PDB file of C-alpha atoms in Angstrom:
ATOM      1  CA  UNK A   1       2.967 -19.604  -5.902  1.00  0.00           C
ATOM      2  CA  UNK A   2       0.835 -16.409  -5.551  1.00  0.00           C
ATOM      3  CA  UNK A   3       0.188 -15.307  -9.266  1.00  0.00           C
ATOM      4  CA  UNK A   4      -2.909 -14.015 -10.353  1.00  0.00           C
ATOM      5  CA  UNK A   5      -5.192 -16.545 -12.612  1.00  0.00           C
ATOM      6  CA  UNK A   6      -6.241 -13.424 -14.463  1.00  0.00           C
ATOM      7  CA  UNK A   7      -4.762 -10.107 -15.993  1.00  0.00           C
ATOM      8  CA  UNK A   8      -6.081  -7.476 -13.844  1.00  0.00           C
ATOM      9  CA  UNK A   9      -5.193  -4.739 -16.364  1.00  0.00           C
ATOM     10  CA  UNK A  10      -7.649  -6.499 -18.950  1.00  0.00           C
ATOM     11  CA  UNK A  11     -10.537  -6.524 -16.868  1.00  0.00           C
ATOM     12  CA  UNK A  12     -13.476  -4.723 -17.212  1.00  0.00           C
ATOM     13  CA  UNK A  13     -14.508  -1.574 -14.780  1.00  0.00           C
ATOM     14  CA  UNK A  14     -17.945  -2.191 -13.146  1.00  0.00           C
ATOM     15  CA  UNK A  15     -17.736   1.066 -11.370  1.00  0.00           C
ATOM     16  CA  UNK A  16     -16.098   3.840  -9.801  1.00  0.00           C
ATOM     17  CA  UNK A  17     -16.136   3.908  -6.534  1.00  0.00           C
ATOM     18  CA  UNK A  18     -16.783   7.752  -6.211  1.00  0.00           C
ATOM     19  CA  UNK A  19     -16.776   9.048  -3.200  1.00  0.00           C
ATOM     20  CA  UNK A  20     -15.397  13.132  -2.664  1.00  0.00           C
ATOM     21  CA  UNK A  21     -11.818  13.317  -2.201  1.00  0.00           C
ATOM     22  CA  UNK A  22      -9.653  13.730   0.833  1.00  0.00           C
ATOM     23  CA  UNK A  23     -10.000  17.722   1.636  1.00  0.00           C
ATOM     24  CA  UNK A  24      -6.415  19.306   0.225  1.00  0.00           C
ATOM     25  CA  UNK A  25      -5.711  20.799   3.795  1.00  0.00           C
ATOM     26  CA  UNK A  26      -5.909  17.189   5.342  1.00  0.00           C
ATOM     27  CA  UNK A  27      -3.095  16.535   2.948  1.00  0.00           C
ATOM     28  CA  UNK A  28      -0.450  17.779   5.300  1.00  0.00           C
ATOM     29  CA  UNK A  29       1.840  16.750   7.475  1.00  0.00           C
ATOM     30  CA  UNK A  30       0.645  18.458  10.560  1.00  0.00           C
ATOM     31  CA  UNK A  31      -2.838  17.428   9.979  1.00  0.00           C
ATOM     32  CA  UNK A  32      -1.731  14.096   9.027  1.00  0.00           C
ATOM     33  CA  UNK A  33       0.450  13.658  12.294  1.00  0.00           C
ATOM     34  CA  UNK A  34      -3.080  15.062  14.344  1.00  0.00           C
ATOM     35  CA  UNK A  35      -5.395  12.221  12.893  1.00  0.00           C
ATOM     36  CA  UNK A  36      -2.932   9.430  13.657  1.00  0.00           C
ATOM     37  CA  UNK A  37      -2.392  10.828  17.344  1.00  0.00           C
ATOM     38  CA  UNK A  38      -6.145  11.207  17.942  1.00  0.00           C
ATOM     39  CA  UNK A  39      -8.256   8.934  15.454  1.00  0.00           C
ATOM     40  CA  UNK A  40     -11.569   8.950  14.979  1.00  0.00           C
ATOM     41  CA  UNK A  41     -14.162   6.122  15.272  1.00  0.00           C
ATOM     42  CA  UNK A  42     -14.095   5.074  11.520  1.00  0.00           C
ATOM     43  CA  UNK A  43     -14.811   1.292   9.607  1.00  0.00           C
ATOM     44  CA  UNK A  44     -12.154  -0.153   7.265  1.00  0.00           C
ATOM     45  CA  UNK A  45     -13.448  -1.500   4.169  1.00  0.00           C
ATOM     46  CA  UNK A  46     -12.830  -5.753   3.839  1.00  0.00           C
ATOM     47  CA  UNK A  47      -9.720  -7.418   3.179  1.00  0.00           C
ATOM     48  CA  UNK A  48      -8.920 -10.576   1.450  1.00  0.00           C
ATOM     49  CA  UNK A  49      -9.792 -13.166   3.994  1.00  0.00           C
ATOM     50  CA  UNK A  50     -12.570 -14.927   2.179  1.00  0.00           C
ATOM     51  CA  UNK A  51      -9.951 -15.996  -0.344  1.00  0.00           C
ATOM     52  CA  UNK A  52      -7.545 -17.257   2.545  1.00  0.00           C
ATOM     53  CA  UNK A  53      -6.745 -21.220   2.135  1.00  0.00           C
ATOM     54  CA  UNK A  54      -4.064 -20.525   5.524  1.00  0.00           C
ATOM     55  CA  UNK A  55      -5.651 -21.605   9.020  1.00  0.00           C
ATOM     56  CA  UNK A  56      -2.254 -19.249  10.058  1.00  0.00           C
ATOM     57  CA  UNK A  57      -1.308 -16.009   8.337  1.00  0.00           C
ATOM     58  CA  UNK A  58       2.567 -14.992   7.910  1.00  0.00           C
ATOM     59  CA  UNK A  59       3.093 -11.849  10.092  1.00  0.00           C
ATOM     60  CA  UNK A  60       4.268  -9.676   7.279  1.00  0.00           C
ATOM     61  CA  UNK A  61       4.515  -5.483   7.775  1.00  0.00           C
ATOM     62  CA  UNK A  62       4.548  -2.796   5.039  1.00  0.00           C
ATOM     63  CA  UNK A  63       6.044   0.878   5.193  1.00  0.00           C
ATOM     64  CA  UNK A  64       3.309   3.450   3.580  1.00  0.00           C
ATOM     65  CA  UNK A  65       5.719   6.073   2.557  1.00  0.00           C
ATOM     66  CA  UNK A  66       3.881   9.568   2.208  1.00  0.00           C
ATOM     67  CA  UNK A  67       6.789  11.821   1.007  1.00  0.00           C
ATOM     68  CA  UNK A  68       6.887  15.608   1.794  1.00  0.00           C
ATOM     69  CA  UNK A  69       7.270  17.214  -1.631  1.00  0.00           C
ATOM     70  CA  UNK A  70       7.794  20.856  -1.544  1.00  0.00           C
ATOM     71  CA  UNK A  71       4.741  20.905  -4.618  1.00  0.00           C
ATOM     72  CA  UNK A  72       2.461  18.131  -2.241  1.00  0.00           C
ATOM     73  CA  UNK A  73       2.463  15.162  -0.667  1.00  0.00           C
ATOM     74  CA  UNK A  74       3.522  11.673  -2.549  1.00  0.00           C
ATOM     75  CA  UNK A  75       2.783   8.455  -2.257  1.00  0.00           C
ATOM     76  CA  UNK A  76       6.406   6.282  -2.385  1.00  0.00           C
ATOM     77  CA  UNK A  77       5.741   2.421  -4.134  1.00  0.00           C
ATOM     78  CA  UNK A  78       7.192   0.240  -5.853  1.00  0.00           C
ATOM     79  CA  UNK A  79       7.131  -2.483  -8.932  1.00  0.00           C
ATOM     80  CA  UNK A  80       8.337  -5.825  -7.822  1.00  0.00           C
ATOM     81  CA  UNK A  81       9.758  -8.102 -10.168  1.00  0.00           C
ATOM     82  CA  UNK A  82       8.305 -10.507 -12.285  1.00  0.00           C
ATOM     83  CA  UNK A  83      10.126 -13.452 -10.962  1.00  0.00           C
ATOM     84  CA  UNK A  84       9.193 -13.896  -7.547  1.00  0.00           C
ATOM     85  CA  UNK A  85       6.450 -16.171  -6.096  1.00  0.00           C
ATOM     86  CA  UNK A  86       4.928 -13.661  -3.936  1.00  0.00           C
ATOM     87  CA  UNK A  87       2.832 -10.431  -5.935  1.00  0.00           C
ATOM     88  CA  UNK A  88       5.398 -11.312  -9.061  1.00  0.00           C
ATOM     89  CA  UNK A  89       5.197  -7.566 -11.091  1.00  0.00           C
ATOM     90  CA  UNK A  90       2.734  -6.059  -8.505  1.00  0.00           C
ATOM     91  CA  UNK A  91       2.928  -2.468  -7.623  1.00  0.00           C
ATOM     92  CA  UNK A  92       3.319  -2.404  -3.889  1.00  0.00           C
ATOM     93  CA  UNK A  93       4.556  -1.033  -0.567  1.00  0.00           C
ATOM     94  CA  UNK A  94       7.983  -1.618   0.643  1.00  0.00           C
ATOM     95  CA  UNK A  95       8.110  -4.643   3.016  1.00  0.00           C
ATOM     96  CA  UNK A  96       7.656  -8.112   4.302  1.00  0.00           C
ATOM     97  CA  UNK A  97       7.607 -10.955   6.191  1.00  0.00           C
ATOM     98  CA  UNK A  98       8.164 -10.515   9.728  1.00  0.00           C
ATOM     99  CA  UNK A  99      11.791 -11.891  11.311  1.00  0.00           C
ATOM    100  CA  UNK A 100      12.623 -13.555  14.548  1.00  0.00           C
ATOM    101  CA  UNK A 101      14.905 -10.673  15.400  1.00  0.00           C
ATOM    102  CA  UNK A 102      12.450  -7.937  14.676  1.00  0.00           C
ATOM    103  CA  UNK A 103      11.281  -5.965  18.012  1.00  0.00           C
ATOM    104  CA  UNK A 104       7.785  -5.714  16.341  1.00  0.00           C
ATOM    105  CA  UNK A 105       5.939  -4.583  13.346  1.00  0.00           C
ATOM    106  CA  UNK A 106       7.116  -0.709  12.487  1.00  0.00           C
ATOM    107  CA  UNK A 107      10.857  -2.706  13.166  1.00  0.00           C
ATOM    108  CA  UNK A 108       9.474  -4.871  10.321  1.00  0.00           C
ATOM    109  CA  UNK A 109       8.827  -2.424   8.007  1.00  0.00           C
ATOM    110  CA  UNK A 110      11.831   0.075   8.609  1.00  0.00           C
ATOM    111  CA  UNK A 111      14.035  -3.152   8.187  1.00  0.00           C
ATOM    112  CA  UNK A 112      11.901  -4.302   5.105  1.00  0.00           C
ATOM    113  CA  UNK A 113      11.890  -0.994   3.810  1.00  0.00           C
ATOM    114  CA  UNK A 114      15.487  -0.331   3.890  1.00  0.00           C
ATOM    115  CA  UNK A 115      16.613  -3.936   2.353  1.00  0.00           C
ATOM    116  CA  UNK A 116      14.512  -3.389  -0.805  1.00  0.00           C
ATOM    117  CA  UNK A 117      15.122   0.488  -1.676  1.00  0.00           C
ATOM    118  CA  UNK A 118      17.539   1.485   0.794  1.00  0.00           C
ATOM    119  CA  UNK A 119      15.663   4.310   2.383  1.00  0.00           C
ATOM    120  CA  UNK A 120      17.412   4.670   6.047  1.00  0.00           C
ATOM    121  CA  UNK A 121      14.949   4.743   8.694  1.00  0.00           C
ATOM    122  CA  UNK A 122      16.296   8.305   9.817  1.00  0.00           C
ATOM    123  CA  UNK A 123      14.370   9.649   6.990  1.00  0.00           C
ATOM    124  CA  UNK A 124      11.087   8.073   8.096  1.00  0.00           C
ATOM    125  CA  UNK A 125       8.772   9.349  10.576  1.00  0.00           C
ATOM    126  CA  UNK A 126       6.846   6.890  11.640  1.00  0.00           C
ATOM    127  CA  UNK A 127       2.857   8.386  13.000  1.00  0.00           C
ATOM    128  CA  UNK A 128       0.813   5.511  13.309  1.00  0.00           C
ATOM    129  CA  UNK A 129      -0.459   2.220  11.628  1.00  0.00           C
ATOM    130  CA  UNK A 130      -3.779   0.862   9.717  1.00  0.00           C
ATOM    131  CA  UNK A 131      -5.787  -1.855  10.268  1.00  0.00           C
ATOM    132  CA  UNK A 132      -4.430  -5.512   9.885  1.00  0.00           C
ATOM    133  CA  UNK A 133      -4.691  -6.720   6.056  1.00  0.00           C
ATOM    134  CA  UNK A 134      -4.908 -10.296   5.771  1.00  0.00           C
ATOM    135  CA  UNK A 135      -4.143 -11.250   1.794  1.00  0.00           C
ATOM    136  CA  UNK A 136      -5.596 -14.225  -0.163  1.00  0.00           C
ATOM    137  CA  UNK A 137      -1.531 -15.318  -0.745  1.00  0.00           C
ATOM    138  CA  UNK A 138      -1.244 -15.837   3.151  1.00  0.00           C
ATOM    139  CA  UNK A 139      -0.031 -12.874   4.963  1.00  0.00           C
ATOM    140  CA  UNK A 140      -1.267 -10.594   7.811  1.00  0.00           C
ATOM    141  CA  UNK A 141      -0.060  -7.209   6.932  1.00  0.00           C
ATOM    142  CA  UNK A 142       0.470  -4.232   8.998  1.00  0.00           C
ATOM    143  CA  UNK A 143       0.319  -0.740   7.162  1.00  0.00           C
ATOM    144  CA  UNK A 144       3.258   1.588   8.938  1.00  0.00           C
ATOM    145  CA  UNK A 145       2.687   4.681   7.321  1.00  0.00           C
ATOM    146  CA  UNK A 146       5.159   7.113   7.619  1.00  0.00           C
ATOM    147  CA  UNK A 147       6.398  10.815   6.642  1.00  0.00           C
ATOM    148  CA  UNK A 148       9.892  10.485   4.738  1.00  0.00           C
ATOM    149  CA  UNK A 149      11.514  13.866   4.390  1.00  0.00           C
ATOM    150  CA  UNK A 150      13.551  14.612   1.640  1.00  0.00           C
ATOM    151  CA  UNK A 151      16.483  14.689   0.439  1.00  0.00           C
ATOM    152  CA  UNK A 152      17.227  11.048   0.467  1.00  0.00           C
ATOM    153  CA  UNK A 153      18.873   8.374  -1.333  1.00  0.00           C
ATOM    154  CA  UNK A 154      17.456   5.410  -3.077  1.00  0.00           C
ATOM    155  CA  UNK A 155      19.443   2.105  -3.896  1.00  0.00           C
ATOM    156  CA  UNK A 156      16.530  -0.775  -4.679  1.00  0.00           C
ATOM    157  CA  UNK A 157      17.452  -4.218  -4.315  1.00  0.00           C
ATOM    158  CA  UNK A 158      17.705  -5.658  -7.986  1.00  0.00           C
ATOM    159  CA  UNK A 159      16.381  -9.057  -6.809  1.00  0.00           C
ATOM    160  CA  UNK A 160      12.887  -7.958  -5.319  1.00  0.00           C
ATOM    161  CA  UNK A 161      12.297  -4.456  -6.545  1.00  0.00           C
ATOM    162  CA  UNK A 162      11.874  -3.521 -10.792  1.00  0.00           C
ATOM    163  CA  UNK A 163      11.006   0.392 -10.347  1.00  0.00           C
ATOM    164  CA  UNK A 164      10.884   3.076  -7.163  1.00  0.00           C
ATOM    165  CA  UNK A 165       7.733   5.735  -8.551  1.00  0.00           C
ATOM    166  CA  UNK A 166       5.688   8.282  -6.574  1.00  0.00           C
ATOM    167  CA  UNK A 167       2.188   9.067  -6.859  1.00  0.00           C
ATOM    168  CA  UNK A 168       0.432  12.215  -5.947  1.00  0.00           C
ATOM    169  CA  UNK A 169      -1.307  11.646  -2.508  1.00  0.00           C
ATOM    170  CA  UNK A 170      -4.344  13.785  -4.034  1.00  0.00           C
ATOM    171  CA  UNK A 171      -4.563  11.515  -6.687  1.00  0.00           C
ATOM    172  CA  UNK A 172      -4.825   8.488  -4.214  1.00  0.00           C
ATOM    173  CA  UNK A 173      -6.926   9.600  -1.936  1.00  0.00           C
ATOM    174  CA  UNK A 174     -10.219  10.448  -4.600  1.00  0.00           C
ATOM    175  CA  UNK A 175     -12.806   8.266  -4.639  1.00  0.00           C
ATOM    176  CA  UNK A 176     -13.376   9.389  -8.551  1.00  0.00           C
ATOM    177  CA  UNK A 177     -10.135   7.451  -9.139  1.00  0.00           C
ATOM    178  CA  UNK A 178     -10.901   3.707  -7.403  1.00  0.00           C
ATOM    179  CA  UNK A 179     -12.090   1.453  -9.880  1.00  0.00           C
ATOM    180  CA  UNK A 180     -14.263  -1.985  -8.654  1.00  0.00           C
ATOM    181  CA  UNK A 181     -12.997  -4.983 -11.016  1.00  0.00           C
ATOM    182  CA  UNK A 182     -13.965  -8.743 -10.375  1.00  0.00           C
ATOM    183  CA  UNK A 183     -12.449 -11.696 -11.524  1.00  0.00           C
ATOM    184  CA  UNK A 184     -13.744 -15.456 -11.172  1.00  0.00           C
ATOM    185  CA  UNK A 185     -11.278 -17.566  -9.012  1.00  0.00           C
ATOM    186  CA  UNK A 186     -11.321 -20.941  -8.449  1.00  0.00           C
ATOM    187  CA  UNK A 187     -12.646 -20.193  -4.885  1.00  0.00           C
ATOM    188  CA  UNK A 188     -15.011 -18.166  -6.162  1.00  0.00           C
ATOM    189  CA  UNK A 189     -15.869 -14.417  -7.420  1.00  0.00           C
ATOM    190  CA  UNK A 190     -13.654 -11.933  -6.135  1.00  0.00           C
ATOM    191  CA  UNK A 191     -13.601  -8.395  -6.092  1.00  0.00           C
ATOM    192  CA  UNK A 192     -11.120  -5.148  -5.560  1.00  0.00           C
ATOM    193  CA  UNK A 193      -9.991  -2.146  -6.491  1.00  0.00           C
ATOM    194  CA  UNK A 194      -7.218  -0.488  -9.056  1.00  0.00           C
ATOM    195  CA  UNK A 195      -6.062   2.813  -9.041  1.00  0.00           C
ATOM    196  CA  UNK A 196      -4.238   2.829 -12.544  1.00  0.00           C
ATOM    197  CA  UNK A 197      -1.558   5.689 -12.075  1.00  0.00           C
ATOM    198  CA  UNK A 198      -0.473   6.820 -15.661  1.00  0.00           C
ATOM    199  CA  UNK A 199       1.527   3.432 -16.782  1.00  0.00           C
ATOM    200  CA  UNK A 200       0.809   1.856 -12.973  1.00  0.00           C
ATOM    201  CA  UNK A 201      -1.350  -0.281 -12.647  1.00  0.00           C
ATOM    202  CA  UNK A 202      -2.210  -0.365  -8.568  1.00  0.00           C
ATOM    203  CA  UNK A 203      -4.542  -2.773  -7.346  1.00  0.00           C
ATOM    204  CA  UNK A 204      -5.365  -5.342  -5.019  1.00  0.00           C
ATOM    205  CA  UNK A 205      -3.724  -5.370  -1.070  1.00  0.00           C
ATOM    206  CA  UNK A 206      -2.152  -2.642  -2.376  1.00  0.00           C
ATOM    207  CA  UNK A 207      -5.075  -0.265  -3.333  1.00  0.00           C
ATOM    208  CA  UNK A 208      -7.028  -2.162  -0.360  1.00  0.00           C
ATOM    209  CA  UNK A 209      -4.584  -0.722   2.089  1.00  0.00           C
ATOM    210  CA  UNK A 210      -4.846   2.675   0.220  1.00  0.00           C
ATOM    211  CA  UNK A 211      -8.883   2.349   0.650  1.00  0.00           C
ATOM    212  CA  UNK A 212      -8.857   2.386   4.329  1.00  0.00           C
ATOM    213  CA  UNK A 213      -6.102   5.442   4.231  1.00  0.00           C
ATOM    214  CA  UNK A 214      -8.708   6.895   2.308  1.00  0.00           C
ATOM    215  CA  UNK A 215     -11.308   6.231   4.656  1.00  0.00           C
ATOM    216  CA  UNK A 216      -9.610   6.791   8.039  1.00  0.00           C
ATOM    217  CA  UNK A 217      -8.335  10.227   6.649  1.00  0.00           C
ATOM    218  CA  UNK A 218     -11.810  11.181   5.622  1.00  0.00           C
ATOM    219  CA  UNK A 219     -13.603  10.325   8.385  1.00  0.00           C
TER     220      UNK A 219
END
């Protein structure tokens, strides 16, 4: 069972990350569709590792949706529901664990993606992936991040997914909005970031992912 020992939304702020935002003109999809083609030598930030009891990760893939809004670039996510064992109430990416029958990770993620919120993979672009993301709950994630052009349709699986939302990109990629929390674990001190979006509350592998966006798209 993968539930926080803590409220993450009652925790105190020990600082703000900070750094200048992701230029505007780097918000768009041609630029976008440039860096992923051609990267540049950039560092992701840490992952969850140090908190990883599992000598074997579950292969596990997320979509990161960026939508192309007519008034800017969004970032697609959802609430999971409280039930589940995994991230119960988390805001997150569409996805999940990786199946037998799955020709590899983006497979993962288009399939993932269109079980929990029934976004058809026609709609998605895919441009490249992120680093690997190994969580503290077990699984080594690939970020699939790609353009979704609208008009679409949305049907989320009742089960595994509370709310659909959008954020703006520009809001997610400034440093003036990633907050540094900590929270004492039973294996130890652990910190990460939140992003708290109006009533959202994003943190953890979610706004860890969202870090090394940041970073590989300011680089």
């Amino acid at each position: 069972m993968a539930r926080p020992h803590f409220d993450p939304t009652q925790l105190p702020v020990e600082a703000i990350a900070g750094e200048a935002a992701v230029m505007l003109e780097r918000l768009a999809p041609a630029w976008l569709r440039e860096r992923f083609a051609n990267p540049p030598e950039w560092s992701p930030e840490g992952n969850e590792t140090v908190f990883l009891d599992h000598p074997s990760p579950t292969a596990a893939s997320v979509l990161v949706p960026i939508v192309l809004r007519e008034e800017g670039l969004t970032m697609l996510l959802t609430q999971r529901t409280a039930h589940l064992n995994d991230h119960a109430g988390q805001v997150a990416f569409p996805g999940g664990r990786a199946e037998e029958t799955d020709a590899d990770a983006i497979d993962t993620a288009l399939r993932e993606t269109e079980e929990e919120i029934g976004l058809d993979r026609r709609h998605i672009e895919v441009i490249g992936t992120l680093p690997l993301y190994f969580t503290g709950t077990g699984y080594e994630v690939t970020p699939v991040v790609g353009l979704v052009l609208p008009p679409f349709e949305l049907k989320r699986d009742p089960f595994e997914v509370a709310e659909i939302f959008e954020v703006p990109l520009s809001f997610l990629m400034d440093g003036q909005n990633h907050q540094r929390l900590s929270a004492q674990l039973p294996s130890g001190r652990r910190s990460f970031y939140a992003m708290p979006y109006e009533n959202y509350f994003i943190w953890g592998a979610t706004a860890g992912m969202l870090r090394n966006l940041f970073h590989f798209l300011r680089a």
